[in-house]
PDB file of C-alpha atoms in Angstrom:
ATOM      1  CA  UNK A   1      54.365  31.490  -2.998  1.00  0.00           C
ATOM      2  CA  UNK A   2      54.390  35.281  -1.882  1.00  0.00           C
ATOM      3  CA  UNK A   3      51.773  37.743  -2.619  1.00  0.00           C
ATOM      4  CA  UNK A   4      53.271  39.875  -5.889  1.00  0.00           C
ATOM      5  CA  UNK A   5      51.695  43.793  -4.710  1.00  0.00           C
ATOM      6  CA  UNK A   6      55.485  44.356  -2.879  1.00  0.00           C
ATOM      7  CA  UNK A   7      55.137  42.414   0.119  1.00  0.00           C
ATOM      8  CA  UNK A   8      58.207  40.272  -0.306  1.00  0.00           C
ATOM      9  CA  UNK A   9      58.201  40.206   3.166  1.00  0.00           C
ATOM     10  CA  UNK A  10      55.175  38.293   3.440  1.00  0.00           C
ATOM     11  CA  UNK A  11      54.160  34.697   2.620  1.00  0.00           C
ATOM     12  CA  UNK A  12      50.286  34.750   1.433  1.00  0.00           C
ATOM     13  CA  UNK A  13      49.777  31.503   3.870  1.00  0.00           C
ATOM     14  CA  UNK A  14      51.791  30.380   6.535  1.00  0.00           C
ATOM     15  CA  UNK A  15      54.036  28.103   5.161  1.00  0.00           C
ATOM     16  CA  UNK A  16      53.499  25.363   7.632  1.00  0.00           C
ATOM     17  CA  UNK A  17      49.680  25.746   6.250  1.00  0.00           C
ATOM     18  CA  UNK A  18      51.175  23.818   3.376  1.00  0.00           C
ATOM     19  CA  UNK A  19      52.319  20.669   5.245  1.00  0.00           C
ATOM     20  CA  UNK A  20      49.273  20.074   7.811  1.00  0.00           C
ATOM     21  CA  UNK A  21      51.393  21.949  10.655  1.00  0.00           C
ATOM     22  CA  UNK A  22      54.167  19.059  10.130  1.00  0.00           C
ATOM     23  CA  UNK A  23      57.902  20.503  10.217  1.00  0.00           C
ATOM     24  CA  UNK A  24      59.373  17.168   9.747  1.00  0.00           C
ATOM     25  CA  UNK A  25      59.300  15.181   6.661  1.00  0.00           C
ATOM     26  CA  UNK A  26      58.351  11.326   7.621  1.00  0.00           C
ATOM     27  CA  UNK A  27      61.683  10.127   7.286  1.00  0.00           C
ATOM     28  CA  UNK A  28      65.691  11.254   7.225  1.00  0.00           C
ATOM     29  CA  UNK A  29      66.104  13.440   4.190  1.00  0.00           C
ATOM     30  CA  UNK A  30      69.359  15.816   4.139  1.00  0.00           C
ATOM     31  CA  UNK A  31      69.199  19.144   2.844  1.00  0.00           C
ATOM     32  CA  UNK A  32      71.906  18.156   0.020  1.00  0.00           C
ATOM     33  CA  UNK A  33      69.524  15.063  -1.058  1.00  0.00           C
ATOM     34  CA  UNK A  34      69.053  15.574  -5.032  1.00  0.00           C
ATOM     35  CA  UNK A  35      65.809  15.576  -6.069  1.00  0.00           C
ATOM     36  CA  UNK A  36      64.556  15.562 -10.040  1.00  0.00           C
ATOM     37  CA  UNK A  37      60.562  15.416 -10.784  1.00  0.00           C
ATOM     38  CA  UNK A  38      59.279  12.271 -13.174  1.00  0.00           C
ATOM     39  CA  UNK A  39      57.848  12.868 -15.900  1.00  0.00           C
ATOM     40  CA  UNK A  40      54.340  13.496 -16.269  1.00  0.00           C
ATOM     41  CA  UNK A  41      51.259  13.848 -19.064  1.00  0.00           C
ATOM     42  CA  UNK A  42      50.404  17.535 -19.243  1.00  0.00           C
ATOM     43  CA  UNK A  43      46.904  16.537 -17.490  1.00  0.00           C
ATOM     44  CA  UNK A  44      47.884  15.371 -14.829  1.00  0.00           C
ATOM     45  CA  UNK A  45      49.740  18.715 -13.648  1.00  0.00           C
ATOM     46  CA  UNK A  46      45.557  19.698 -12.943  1.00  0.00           C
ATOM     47  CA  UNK A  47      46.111  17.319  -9.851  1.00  0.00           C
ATOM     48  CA  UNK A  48      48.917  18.617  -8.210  1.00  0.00           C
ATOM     49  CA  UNK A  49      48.874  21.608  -5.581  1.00  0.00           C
ATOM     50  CA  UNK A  50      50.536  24.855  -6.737  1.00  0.00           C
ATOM     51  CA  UNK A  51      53.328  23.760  -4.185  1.00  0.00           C
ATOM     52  CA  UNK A  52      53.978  20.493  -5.668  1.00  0.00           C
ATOM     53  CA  UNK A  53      53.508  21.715  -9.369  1.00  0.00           C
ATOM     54  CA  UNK A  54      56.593  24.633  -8.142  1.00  0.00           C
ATOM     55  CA  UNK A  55      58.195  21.575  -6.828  1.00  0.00           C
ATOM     56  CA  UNK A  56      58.140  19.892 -10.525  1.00  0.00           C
ATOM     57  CA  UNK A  57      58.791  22.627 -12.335  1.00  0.00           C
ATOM     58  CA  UNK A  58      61.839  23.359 -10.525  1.00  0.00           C
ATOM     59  CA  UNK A  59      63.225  19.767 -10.781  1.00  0.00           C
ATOM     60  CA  UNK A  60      63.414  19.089 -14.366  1.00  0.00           C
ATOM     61  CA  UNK A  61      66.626  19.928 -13.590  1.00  0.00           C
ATOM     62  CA  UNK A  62      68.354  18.240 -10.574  1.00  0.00           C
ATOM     63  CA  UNK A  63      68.363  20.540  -7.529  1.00  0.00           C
ATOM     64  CA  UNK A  64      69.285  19.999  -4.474  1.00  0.00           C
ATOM     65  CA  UNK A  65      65.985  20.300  -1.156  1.00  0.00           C
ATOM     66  CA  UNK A  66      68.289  23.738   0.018  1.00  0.00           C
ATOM     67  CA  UNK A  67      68.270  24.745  -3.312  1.00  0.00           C
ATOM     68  CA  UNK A  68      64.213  24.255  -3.896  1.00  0.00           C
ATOM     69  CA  UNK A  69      63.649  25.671  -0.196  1.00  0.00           C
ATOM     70  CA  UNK A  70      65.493  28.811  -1.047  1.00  0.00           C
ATOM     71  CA  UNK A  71      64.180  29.185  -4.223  1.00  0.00           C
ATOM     72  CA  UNK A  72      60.340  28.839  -3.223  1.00  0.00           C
ATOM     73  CA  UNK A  73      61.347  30.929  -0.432  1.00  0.00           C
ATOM     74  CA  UNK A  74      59.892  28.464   2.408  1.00  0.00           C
ATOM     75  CA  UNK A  75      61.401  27.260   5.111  1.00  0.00           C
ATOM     76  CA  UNK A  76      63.504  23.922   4.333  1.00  0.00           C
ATOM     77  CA  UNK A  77      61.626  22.048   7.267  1.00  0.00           C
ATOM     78  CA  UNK A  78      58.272  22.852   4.625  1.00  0.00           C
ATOM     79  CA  UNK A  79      60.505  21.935   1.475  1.00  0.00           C
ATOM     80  CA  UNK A  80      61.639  18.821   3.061  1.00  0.00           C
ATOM     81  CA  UNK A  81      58.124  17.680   3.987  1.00  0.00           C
ATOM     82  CA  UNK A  82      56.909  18.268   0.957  1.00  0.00           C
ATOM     83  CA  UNK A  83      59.293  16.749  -1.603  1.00  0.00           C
ATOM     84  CA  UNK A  84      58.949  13.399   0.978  1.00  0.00           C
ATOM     85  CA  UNK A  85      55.298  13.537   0.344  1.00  0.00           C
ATOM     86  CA  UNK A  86      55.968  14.040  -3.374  1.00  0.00           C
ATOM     87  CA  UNK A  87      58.705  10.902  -3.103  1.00  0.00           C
ATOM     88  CA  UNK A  88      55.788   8.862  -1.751  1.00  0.00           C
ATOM     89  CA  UNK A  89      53.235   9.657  -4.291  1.00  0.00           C
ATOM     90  CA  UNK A  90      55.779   8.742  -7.048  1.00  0.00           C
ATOM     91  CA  UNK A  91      55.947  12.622  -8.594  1.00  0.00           C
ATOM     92  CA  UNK A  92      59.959  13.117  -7.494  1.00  0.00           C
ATOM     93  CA  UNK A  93      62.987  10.831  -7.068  1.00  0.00           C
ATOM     94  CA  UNK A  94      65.502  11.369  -4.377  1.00  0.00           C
ATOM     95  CA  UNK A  95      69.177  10.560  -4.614  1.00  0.00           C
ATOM     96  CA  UNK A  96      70.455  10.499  -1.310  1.00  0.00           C
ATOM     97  CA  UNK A  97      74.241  10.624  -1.051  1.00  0.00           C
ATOM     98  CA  UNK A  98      75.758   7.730   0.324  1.00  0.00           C
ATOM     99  CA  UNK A  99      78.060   7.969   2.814  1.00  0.00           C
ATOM    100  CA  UNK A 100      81.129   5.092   3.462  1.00  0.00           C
ATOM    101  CA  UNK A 101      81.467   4.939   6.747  1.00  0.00           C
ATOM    102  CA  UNK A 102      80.936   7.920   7.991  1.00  0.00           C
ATOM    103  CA  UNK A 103      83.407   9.690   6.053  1.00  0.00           C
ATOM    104  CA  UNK A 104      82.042  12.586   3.784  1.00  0.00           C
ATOM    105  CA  UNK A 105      81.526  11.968  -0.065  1.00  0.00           C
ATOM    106  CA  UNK A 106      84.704  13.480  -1.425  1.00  0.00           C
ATOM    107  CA  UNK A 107      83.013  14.425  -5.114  1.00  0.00           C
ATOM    108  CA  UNK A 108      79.612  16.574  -2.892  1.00  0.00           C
ATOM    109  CA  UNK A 109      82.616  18.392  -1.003  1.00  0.00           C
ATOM    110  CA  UNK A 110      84.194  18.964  -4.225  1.00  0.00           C
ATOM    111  CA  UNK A 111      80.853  19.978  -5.792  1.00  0.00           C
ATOM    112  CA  UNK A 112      80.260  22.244  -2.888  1.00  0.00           C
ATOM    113  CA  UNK A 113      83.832  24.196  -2.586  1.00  0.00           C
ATOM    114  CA  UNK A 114      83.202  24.663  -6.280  1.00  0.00           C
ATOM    115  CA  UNK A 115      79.949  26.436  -5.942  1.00  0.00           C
ATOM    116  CA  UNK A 116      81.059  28.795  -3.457  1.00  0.00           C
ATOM    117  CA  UNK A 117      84.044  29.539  -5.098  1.00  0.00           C
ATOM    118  CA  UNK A 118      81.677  31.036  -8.097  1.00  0.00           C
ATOM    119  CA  UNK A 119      79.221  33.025  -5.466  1.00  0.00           C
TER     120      UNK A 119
END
């Protein structure tokens, strides 16, 4: 999504472009939400947006929407919006961790102590 002549620095649209100028997805989606792409006939990758076929791409394996905003290198109020449009057109799946109560999921804090003990 940035232009490839050295200008890391600089997206070749502006990223809200992308989303119709909206910077909030149409409902509560947390950056840590799990998405994974469905599967789809080789085909019908011709109808998706470059954005959306990143999107799939990048989910074949689960990721969290931090992990696809960082790795797309937009910002995650874009990534969110987008994977919810995706989630509504039936190309992604979302698994939203549940939380008891209030109380943190004990395995995602696990998960994420793990991960930053390997950075």
């Amino acid at each position: 999504m940035r232009a490839g002549d050295g200008a890391e620095d600089e997206p070749l649209f502006r990223p809200y472009a992308v989303t119709g100028g909206r910077s909030e997805p149409r409902y509560h989606m947390a950056m840590e939400t799990l998405v994974s792409s469905v599967t789809l006939k080789s085909d019908d990758y011709s109808l998706l947006t470059p954005e959306q076929e990143s999107i799939m791409m990048l989910c074949r394996s689960v990721r969290s929407v931090a992990e696809v905003s960082a790795l797309l290198r937009v910002p995650l109020g874009v990534a969110r919006v987008l994977i919810a449009d995706m989630a509504d057109e039936g190309l992604v799946r979302l698994h939203m961790p549940q939380l008891e109560q209030g109380q943190p999921d004990l395995n995602l804090l696990e998960r994420v102590l793990s991960g930053l003990r390997r950075l």
